[in-house]
């Protein structure tokens, strides 16, 4: 999978951009605040219909304009696809081959991307919501079903939390309705948790080999899905569903008292173990970075395994954050495998021995010179 052409209109500091990319490595060179990251963000938004930097569409639209548009020509093994996304402050309009998509879940997955930025090196050490977001974004690209379940879960969760608050303040009294919401929420939650467990098991398989190479076979990486449910009940959707229903029933008064849902995938976490120890708590910064790097690189192979296509890789100034050993493993892993976009302020930060025939794009003030 690759993106051959990109057209932007009124996106960030790009009032008008028409650019064609190489199938291999594309290096975006420029000083800070000139538009390198904005260009990577545009590819990310085109793929996922959301930004990794803001949740407000207004921030994506060039000042004094009311709308922004993104268009991309995507090449896959099955043929060519045109994607179009129009943004305004109140919403989005997505099209695939000129056909408007009623649901974004049918749009996402046409272009698969993996973004690797310096903050991703904090995947292991960061807050739990960072890892939940990581799972939802990456797994959502691999599975329309996962994306749909997450969307429905969030909708029901919002309703259930609102009703719990009504019960707390005694503006509502019908516990039967709470039971109905609990049943619906548990059904979607069970699907999400089961898919997370299964996909994490496969991601661990790919990550372990990479981690062993980087650590020179001195360390073993493992993933542990952290949830309030007993581990033996994570083996099927129905067992997870029944376990969650029991949790809701046993803790109904507690949830009403606190006015919020206390159990489910919105509370779960992902732990990284190195040689059996939690690396977030007991690992060095180097071990934490190695675990994060191995996990991000493993996504490439997992996505290929799940979708049949390698994703597009976006590297936002990440090489400057890695030492020579980790940089070598990163560049070796992507060489001749995936289309890559790499931002840098200088070519001195790019290993000429490991990147062959890159296409260079010099960016200044929202303009590109090739």
XYZ file of N, CA and C in Angstrom, residues 147-363:
651
model
N -13.587 -1.214 14.976
C -13.890 0.209 14.931
C -15.366 0.459 15.215
N -16.229 -0.368 14.652
C -17.673 -0.222 14.875
C -18.010 -0.471 16.349
N -17.437 -1.519 16.924
C -17.718 -1.830 18.326
C -17.275 -0.703 19.260
N -16.116 -0.115 18.983
C -15.635 0.996 19.800
C -16.579 2.191 19.694
N -17.024 2.484 18.470
C -17.949 3.600 18.264
C -19.249 3.392 19.016
N -19.816 2.191 18.932
C -21.068 1.894 19.623
C -20.874 1.873 21.135
N -19.743 1.353 21.571
C -19.458 1.300 23.010
C -19.412 2.707 23.599
N -18.730 3.612 22.920
C -18.626 4.979 23.427
C -20.000 5.647 23.510
N -20.852 5.346 22.528
C -22.192 5.929 22.527
C -23.003 5.431 23.730
N -22.985 4.124 23.967
C -23.735 3.554 25.090
C -23.116 3.971 26.423
N -21.787 4.025 26.473
C -21.103 4.431 27.707
C -21.521 5.843 28.110
N -21.614 6.728 27.138
C -22.040 8.098 27.425
C -23.454 8.116 27.998
N -24.349 7.302 27.421
C -25.728 7.225 27.911
C -25.775 6.640 29.322
N -24.998 5.580 29.540
C -25.025 4.928 30.849
C -24.458 5.843 31.931
N -23.378 6.536 31.635
C -22.810 7.453 32.626
C -23.782 8.584 32.956
N -24.462 9.073 31.941
C -25.449 10.135 32.181
C -26.578 9.631 33.068
N -27.005 8.374 32.839
C -28.107 7.841 33.642
C -27.654 7.516 35.062
N -26.413 7.071 35.207
C -25.877 6.851 36.555
C -25.866 8.151 37.355
N -25.546 9.247 36.699
C -25.565 10.537 37.387
C -26.990 10.937 37.772
N -27.954 10.622 36.901
C -29.355 10.906 37.228
C -29.805 10.093 38.446
N -29.395 8.838 38.495
C -29.722 8.008 39.653
C -29.043 8.540 40.912
N -27.815 9.000 40.750
C -27.076 9.537 41.890
C -27.784 10.762 42.479
N -28.235 11.654 41.595
C -28.897 12.874 42.063
C -30.411 12.690 42.225
N -30.868 11.434 42.051
C -32.269 11.060 42.260
C -33.230 11.816 41.352
N -32.745 12.149 40.147
C -33.641 12.703 39.128
C -34.192 11.585 38.251
N -33.725 10.353 38.488
C -34.252 9.146 37.840
C -34.267 8.035 38.880
N -35.165 7.045 38.689
C -35.318 5.990 39.696
C -35.451 4.593 39.077
N -35.519 4.502 37.757
C -35.792 3.231 37.094
C -34.504 2.413 36.948
N -34.308 1.440 37.811
C -33.110 0.585 37.739
C -33.189 -0.393 36.565
N -34.390 -0.651 36.082
C -34.548 -1.565 34.939
C -33.857 -0.986 33.710
N -34.000 0.324 33.505
C -33.349 0.967 32.358
C -31.826 0.875 32.485
N -31.330 0.997 33.707
C -29.884 0.836 33.926
C -29.447 -0.577 33.542
N -30.255 -1.576 33.857
C -29.941 -2.959 33.499
C -29.885 -3.131 31.987
N -30.795 -2.472 31.278
C -30.794 -2.530 29.807
C -29.512 -1.918 29.249
N -29.140 -0.756 29.758
C -27.907 -0.110 29.309
C -26.681 -0.951 29.651
N -26.695 -1.579 30.811
C -25.578 -2.433 31.229
C -25.423 -3.613 30.285
N -26.533 -4.199 29.890
C -26.496 -5.346 28.974
C -25.920 -4.934 27.621
N -26.369 -3.794 27.090
C -25.862 -3.322 25.796
C -24.378 -3.000 25.880
N -23.995 -2.345 26.972
C -22.592 -1.962 27.129
C -21.705 -3.194 27.256
N -22.135 -4.174 28.021
C -21.352 -5.397 28.214
C -21.158 -6.143 26.901
N -22.167 -6.114 26.034
C -22.074 -6.821 24.752
C -20.974 -6.228 23.870
N -20.955 -4.903 23.752
C -19.913 -4.264 22.938
C -18.548 -4.364 23.625
N -18.530 -4.217 24.942
C -17.271 -4.310 25.687
C -16.623 -5.675 25.511
N -17.438 -6.718 25.550
C -16.906 -8.077 25.417
C -16.223 -8.267 24.064
N -16.826 -7.726 23.007
C -16.220 -7.819 21.673
C -14.883 -7.087 21.637
N -14.849 -5.878 22.206
C -13.625 -5.070 22.195
C -12.509 -5.745 22.975
N -12.815 -6.190 24.182
C -11.790 -6.806 25.024
C -11.257 -8.084 24.388
N -12.151 -8.898 23.840
C -11.707 -10.149 23.224
C -10.787 -9.862 22.036
N -11.163 -8.892 21.181
C -10.309 -8.561 20.046
C -8.978 -7.981 20.502
N -9.008 -7.152 21.526
C -7.744 -6.613 22.044
C -6.815 -7.731 22.491
N -7.340 -8.676 23.249
C -6.527 -9.779 23.766
C -5.943 -10.598 22.623
N -6.776 -10.893 21.615
C -6.309 -11.699 20.492
C -5.256 -10.959 19.669
N -5.501 -9.686 19.362
C -4.561 -8.936 18.538
C -3.274 -8.632 19.298
N -3.369 -8.410 20.600
C -2.154 -8.195 21.392
C -1.290 -9.450 21.438
N -1.934 -10.607 21.449
C -1.170 -11.855 21.425
C -0.368 -11.956 20.134
N -0.976 -11.543 19.037
C -0.277 -11.601 17.743
C 0.778 -10.506 17.641
N 0.455 -9.320 18.183
C 1.439 -8.245 18.172
C 2.649 -8.622 19.018
N 2.432 -9.301 20.124
C 3.531 -9.755 20.963
C 4.451 -10.700 20.188
N 3.874 -11.547 19.374
C 4.678 -12.489 18.579
C 5.675 -11.746 17.700
N 5.209 -10.703 17.015
C 6.095 -9.942 16.136
C 7.060 -9.087 16.957
N 6.588 -8.548 18.065
C 7.421 -7.655 18.886
C 8.583 -8.392 19.543
N 8.337 -9.625 19.975
C 9.372 -10.360 20.710
C 10.629 -10.573 19.884
N 10.452 -10.892 18.604
C 11.615 -11.129 17.747
C 12.427 -9.849 17.561
N 11.731 -8.741 17.327
C 12.414 -7.458 17.149
C 13.106 -7.025 18.441
N 12.414 -7.199 19.553
C 12.980 -6.800 20.844
C 14.219 -7.629 21.172
N 14.184 -8.898 20.851
C 15.336 -9.766 21.112
C 16.550 -9.313 20.305
N 16.306 -8.907 19.058
C 17.422 -8.439 18.221
C 18.027 -7.162 18.780
N 17.165 -6.206 19.142
C 17.664 -4.921 19.631
C 18.407 -5.091 20.957
N 17.906 -5.976 21.814
C 18.535 -6.198 23.129
C 19.625 -7.258 23.065
N 19.971 -7.680 21.844
C 21.014 -8.700 21.636
C 20.680 -9.982 22.407
N 19.394 -10.321 22.382
C 18.876 -11.576 22.951
C 19.096 -11.701 24.461
N 19.241 -10.565 25.114
C 19.400 -10.599 26.572
C 18.066 -10.434 27.296
N 17.040 -9.984 26.564
C 15.759 -9.688 27.201
C 14.593 -10.255 26.394
N 13.523 -10.567 27.105
C 12.302 -11.053 26.454
C 11.145 -10.109 26.783
N 10.432 -9.697 25.757
C 9.311 -8.776 25.915
C 7.990 -9.549 25.920
N 7.114 -9.198 26.846
C 5.772 -9.774 26.898
C 4.752 -8.668 27.124
N 3.527 -8.893 26.614
C 2.420 -7.978 26.843
C 1.481 -8.597 27.868
N 0.863 -7.753 28.669
C -0.130 -8.220 29.627
C -1.327 -7.271 29.569
N -2.478 -7.798 29.151
C -3.683 -6.973 29.124
C -4.224 -6.885 30.540
N -4.298 -5.655 31.052
C -4.691 -5.421 32.437
C -6.154 -5.017 32.503
N -6.952 -5.824 33.198
C -8.379 -5.584 33.306
C -8.864 -6.061 34.672
N -10.035 -5.570 35.067
C -10.605 -5.975 36.350
C -11.187 -7.379 36.306
N -11.283 -7.969 35.128
C -11.859 -9.303 34.984
C -10.783 -10.366 35.195
N -11.152 -11.518 35.746
C -10.191 -12.619 35.898
C -9.643 -13.057 34.544
N -8.359 -13.354 34.484
C -7.728 -13.706 33.209
C -8.348 -14.952 32.583
N -8.793 -15.891 33.411
C -9.367 -17.118 32.860
C -10.705 -16.872 32.170
N -11.285 -15.683 32.385
C -12.565 -15.371 31.747
C -12.405 -14.541 30.477
N -11.177 -14.422 29.985
C -10.923 -13.639 28.774
C -10.800 -14.505 27.531
N -11.248 -15.742 27.618
C -11.021 -16.693 26.526
C -12.127 -16.714 25.480
N -13.245 -16.059 25.742
C -14.325 -16.008 24.748
C -15.155 -14.758 24.970
N -15.843 -14.331 23.910
C -16.696 -13.145 24.002
C -17.794 -13.361 25.032
N -18.402 -14.554 25.040
C -19.510 -14.805 25.958
C -19.049 -14.793 27.419
N -17.859 -15.355 27.695
C -17.365 -15.357 29.069
C -17.074 -13.940 29.549
N -16.523 -13.108 28.672
C -16.255 -11.711 29.038
C -17.567 -10.976 29.280
N -18.543 -11.225 28.416
C -19.863 -10.601 28.546
C -20.510 -10.949 29.891
N -20.495 -12.229 30.245
C -21.101 -12.660 31.510
C -20.340 -12.088 32.713
N -19.018 -12.032 32.602
C -18.209 -11.504 33.697
C -18.481 -10.014 33.919
N -18.645 -9.262 32.832
C -18.933 -7.841 32.949
C -20.319 -7.596 33.538
N -21.300 -8.397 33.092
C -22.634 -8.267 33.659
C -22.604 -8.487 35.167
N -21.818 -9.470 35.596
C -21.701 -9.746 37.028
C -21.035 -8.574 37.750
N -20.010 -7.985 37.129
C -19.341 -6.823 37.715
C -20.320 -5.667 37.894
N -21.123 -5.419 36.854
C -22.085 -4.323 36.930
C -23.121 -4.584 38.033
N -23.574 -5.829 38.116
C -24.585 -6.171 39.127
C -24.014 -6.052 40.540
N -22.794 -6.555 40.729
C -22.186 -6.543 42.062
C -21.830 -5.138 42.536
N -21.603 -4.225 41.590
C -21.114 -2.891 41.951
C -22.081 -1.784 41.544
N -23.353 -2.149 41.431
C -24.335 -1.162 40.991
C -24.403 0.043 41.928
N -24.484 -0.213 43.220
C -24.586 0.892 44.174
C -23.328 1.776 44.150
N -22.191 1.153 44.008
C -20.932 1.898 43.957
C -20.881 2.804 42.724
N -21.324 2.276 41.584
C -21.314 3.073 40.357
C -22.314 4.223 40.446
N -23.470 3.978 41.033
C -24.457 5.048 41.208
C -23.900 6.123 42.136
N -23.246 5.686 43.197
C -22.669 6.638 44.146
C -21.626 7.524 43.483
N -20.816 6.939 42.574
C -19.765 7.708 41.909
C -20.237 8.338 40.600
N -21.397 7.884 40.106
C -21.963 8.481 38.902
C -21.195 8.194 37.636
N -20.544 7.033 37.590
C -19.771 6.693 36.397
C -19.574 5.184 36.302
N -19.273 4.697 35.089
C -19.024 3.278 34.848
C -17.591 2.943 35.252
N -17.441 1.990 36.138
C -16.139 1.691 36.727
C -15.409 0.528 36.064
N -16.104 -0.191 35.158
C -15.490 -1.372 34.552
C -15.723 -1.355 33.043
N -14.772 -1.910 32.311
C -14.886 -1.965 30.866
C -13.599 -1.537 30.192
N -13.543 -1.595 28.860
C -12.304 -1.297 28.128
C -11.807 0.131 28.310
N -12.694 1.060 28.717
C -12.254 2.442 28.954
C -11.423 2.562 30.220
N -11.373 1.471 31.012
C -10.575 1.459 32.241
C -9.366 0.521 32.144
N -9.299 -0.262 31.094
C -8.253 -1.272 30.984
C -6.922 -0.652 30.552
N -5.879 -1.464 30.573
C -4.542 -0.960 30.268
C -3.726 -2.071 29.620
N -2.586 -1.701 29.092
C -1.627 -2.631 28.510
C -0.311 -2.474 29.253
N 0.191 -3.583 29.799
C 1.461 -3.565 30.506
C 2.534 -4.260 29.668
N 3.757 -3.753 29.786
C 4.899 -4.318 29.084
C 5.831 -4.949 30.109
N 6.125 -6.228 29.920
C 7.023 -6.942 30.825
C 8.316 -7.293 30.094
N 9.425 -7.016 30.724
C 10.746 -7.408 30.196
C 11.373 -8.342 31.207
N 11.640 -9.560 30.766
C 12.135 -10.614 31.662
C 11.232 -10.768 32.888
N 9.938 -10.645 32.651
C 8.942 -10.862 33.698
C 8.663 -9.683 34.590
N 9.366 -8.569 34.414
C 9.164 -7.400 35.273
C 8.517 -6.270 34.483
N 7.642 -5.524 35.158
C 6.962 -4.392 34.542
C 7.995 -3.323 34.201
N 8.207 -3.104 32.897
C 9.287 -2.209 32.482
C 8.942 -0.749 32.769
N 7.654 -0.410 32.875
C 7.273 0.967 33.200
C 7.713 1.328 34.610
N 7.693 0.353 35.514
C 8.050 0.586 36.909
C 9.514 0.289 37.195
N 10.013 -0.817 36.649
C 11.349 -1.288 37.021
C 12.389 -1.154 35.911
N 11.968 -0.771 34.711
C 12.907 -0.715 33.603
C 13.621 0.620 33.490
N 14.765 0.602 32.836
C 15.503 1.829 32.554
C 14.841 2.556 31.384
N 15.248 3.798 31.155
C 14.703 4.537 30.013
C 15.044 3.834 28.708
N 16.244 3.261 28.622
C 16.631 2.525 27.418
C 15.745 1.319 27.189
N 15.429 0.586 28.247
C 14.541 -0.570 28.116
C 13.138 -0.144 27.716
N 12.672 0.960 28.250
C 11.347 1.455 27.895
C 11.292 1.856 26.422
N 12.340 2.498 25.949
C 12.381 2.908 24.544
C 12.494 1.701 23.622
N 13.255 0.711 24.014
C 13.381 -0.496 23.195
C 12.043 -1.209 23.094
N 11.315 -1.301 24.198
C 9.995 -1.946 24.182
C 9.034 -1.185 23.283
N 9.064 0.149 23.368
C 8.180 0.966 22.535
C 8.541 0.833 21.064
N 9.828 0.864 20.755
C 10.282 0.754 19.368
C 9.901 -0.608 18.784
N 10.146 -1.678 19.523
C 9.804 -3.021 19.038
C 8.302 -3.144 18.801
N 7.499 -2.541 19.667
C 6.044 -2.605 19.520
C 5.587 -1.854 18.289
N 6.116 -0.645 18.084
C 5.718 0.137 16.913
C 6.151 -0.539 15.621
N 7.361 -1.091 15.596
C 7.825 -1.780 14.384
C 7.023 -3.047 14.124
N 6.621 -3.726 15.184
C 5.837 -4.953 15.019
C 4.479 -4.681 14.402
N 3.974 -3.460 14.583
C 2.701 -3.099 13.958
C 2.743 -3.263 12.450
N 3.891 -2.992 11.859
C 4.023 -3.087 10.399
C 3.693 -4.500 9.936
N 4.301 -5.495 10.584
C 4.082 -6.885 10.177
C 2.699 -7.380 10.576
N 2.209 -6.936 11.739
C 0.869 -7.354 12.143
C -0.178 -6.809 11.179
N -0.038 -5.555 10.782
C -1.000 -4.964 9.855
C -0.952 -5.663 8.500
N 0.261 -6.022 8.061
C 0.386 -6.780 6.815
C -0.308 -8.130 6.955
N -0.132 -8.769 8.099
C -0.735 -10.078 8.351
C -2.259 -9.985 8.392
N -2.783 -8.909 8.968
C -4.225 -8.758 9.141
C -4.928 -8.286 7.875
N -4.293 -7.375 7.123
C -4.968 -6.740 5.989
C -4.449 -7.189 4.634
N -3.292 -7.858 4.614
C -2.703 -8.258 3.345
C -1.860 -7.168 2.702
N -1.757 -6.005 3.340
C -1.007 -4.866 2.799
C -0.105 -4.282 3.880
N 1.096 -3.873 3.472
C 1.927 -3.116 4.395
C 1.354 -1.710 4.538
N 1.403 -1.118 5.726
C 0.903 0.239 5.914
C 1.921 1.270 5.430
N 1.501 2.510 5.391
C 2.402 3.635 5.154
C 2.948 4.064 6.517
N 4.262 4.313 6.582
C 4.910 4.651 7.845
C 5.256 6.133 7.873
N 4.842 6.807 8.942
C 5.105 8.231 9.126
C 6.047 8.403 10.303
N 7.242 8.909 10.059
C 8.249 9.095 11.102
C 8.459 10.588 11.314
N 7.908 11.116 12.391
C 7.974 12.550 12.647
C 9.128 12.874 13.585
N 10.277 13.164 13.002
C 11.464 13.582 13.752
C 11.856 12.564 14.821
N 11.619 11.287 14.536
C 11.870 10.283 15.558
C 13.317 9.815 15.567
N 14.018 9.938 14.430
C 15.394 9.438 14.375
C 16.303 10.202 15.324
N 16.031 11.491 15.514
C 16.875 12.288 16.404
C 16.736 11.868 17.858
N 15.672 11.100 18.172
C 15.428 10.646 19.539
C 16.027 9.268 19.816
N 16.563 8.624 18.775
C 17.063 7.252 18.921
C 18.583 7.222 18.839
N 19.193 6.323 19.620
C 20.632 6.139 19.501
C 20.936 5.329 18.242
N 22.225 5.149 17.940
C 22.619 4.511 16.685
C 22.067 3.096 16.548
N 22.067 2.332 17.635
C 21.601 0.941 17.561
C 20.118 0.889 17.228
N 19.327 1.674 17.933
C 17.878 1.653 17.690
C 17.539 2.269 16.335
N 18.269 3.294 15.929
C 18.047 3.901 14.624
C 18.336 2.891 13.508
N 19.404 2.129 13.685
C 19.759 1.116 12.686
C 18.652 0.073 12.550
N 18.123 -0.395 13.676
C 17.060 -1.393 13.618
C 15.796 -0.833 12.987
N 15.484 0.406 13.275
C 14.300 1.021 12.682
C 14.439 1.107 11.173
N 15.549 1.653 10.699
C 15.716 1.857 9.259
C 15.886 0.542 8.510
N 16.503 -0.433 9.137
C 16.641 -1.746 8.505
C 15.278 -2.421 8.369
N 14.426 -2.244 9.361
C 13.109 -2.884 9.349
C 12.217 -2.354 8.242
N 12.381 -1.075 7.868
C 11.472 -0.487 6.883
C 12.023 -0.526 5.466
N 13.332 -0.740 5.318
C 13.962 -0.644 4.007
C 13.358 -1.623 3.016
N 12.932 -1.098 1.862
C 12.373 -1.905 0.764
C 11.115 -2.674 1.171
N 10.443 -2.198 2.202
C 9.239 -2.899 2.662
C 8.019 -1.994 2.645
N 8.149 -0.815 3.224
C 6.992 0.071 3.342
C 7.325 1.459 2.804
N 6.305 2.113 2.262
C 6.481 3.518 1.900
C 6.625 4.314 3.192
N 7.649 5.166 3.238
C 7.976 5.865 4.473
C 8.088 7.363 4.228
N 7.551 8.131 5.176
C 7.694 9.582 5.177
C 8.446 9.964 6.445
N 9.531 10.668 6.269
C 10.447 10.948 7.367
C 10.723 12.441 7.411
N 10.477 13.073 8.555
C 10.776 14.500 8.691
C 12.108 14.689 9.395
N 12.828 15.717 8.983
C 14.107 16.029 9.599
C 14.458 17.483 9.301
N 15.240 18.089 10.157
C 15.702 19.449 9.900
C 16.978 19.457 9.084
N 17.625 18.292 8.990
C 18.879 18.226 8.265
C 19.139 16.805 7.801
N 19.753 16.660 6.636
C 20.099 15.330 6.129
C 21.176 14.663 6.965
N 21.863 15.437 7.788
C 22.894 14.830 8.637
C 22.281 13.872 9.648
N 20.974 13.997 9.895
C 20.303 13.093 10.821
C 19.777 11.837 10.169
N 20.052 11.678 8.869
C 19.559 10.523 8.136
C 20.734 9.672 7.676
N 20.665 8.391 7.968
C 21.761 7.484 7.623
C 21.739 7.157 6.136
N 22.723 7.669 5.386
C 22.793 7.414 3.944
C 23.035 5.943 3.646
N 23.703 5.237 4.565
C 23.990 3.822 4.336
C 22.733 2.958 4.437
N 21.747 3.438 5.207
C 20.562 2.618 5.452
C 19.351 3.033 4.636
N 19.363 4.242 4.099
C 18.257 4.682 3.254
C 18.785 4.892 1.837
N 18.266 4.101 0.901
C 18.740 4.141 -0.475
C 17.763 4.922 -1.346
N 18.307 5.837 -2.140
C 17.535 6.597 -3.137
C 16.281 7.236 -2.564
N 16.398 8.030 -1.519
C 15.206 8.716 -1.007
C 14.810 9.866 -1.924
N 13.532 10.197 -1.924
C 13.089 11.396 -2.623
C 13.031 12.521 -1.596
N 13.671 13.639 -1.922
C 13.795 14.736 -0.977
C 12.784 15.831 -1.297
N 12.139 16.332 -0.250
C 11.192 17.434 -0.364
C 11.625 18.528 0.615
N 11.981 19.687 0.099
C 12.383 20.806 0.946
C 11.149 21.666 1.205
N 10.825 21.843 2.479
C 9.592 22.516 2.873
C 9.909 23.841 3.545
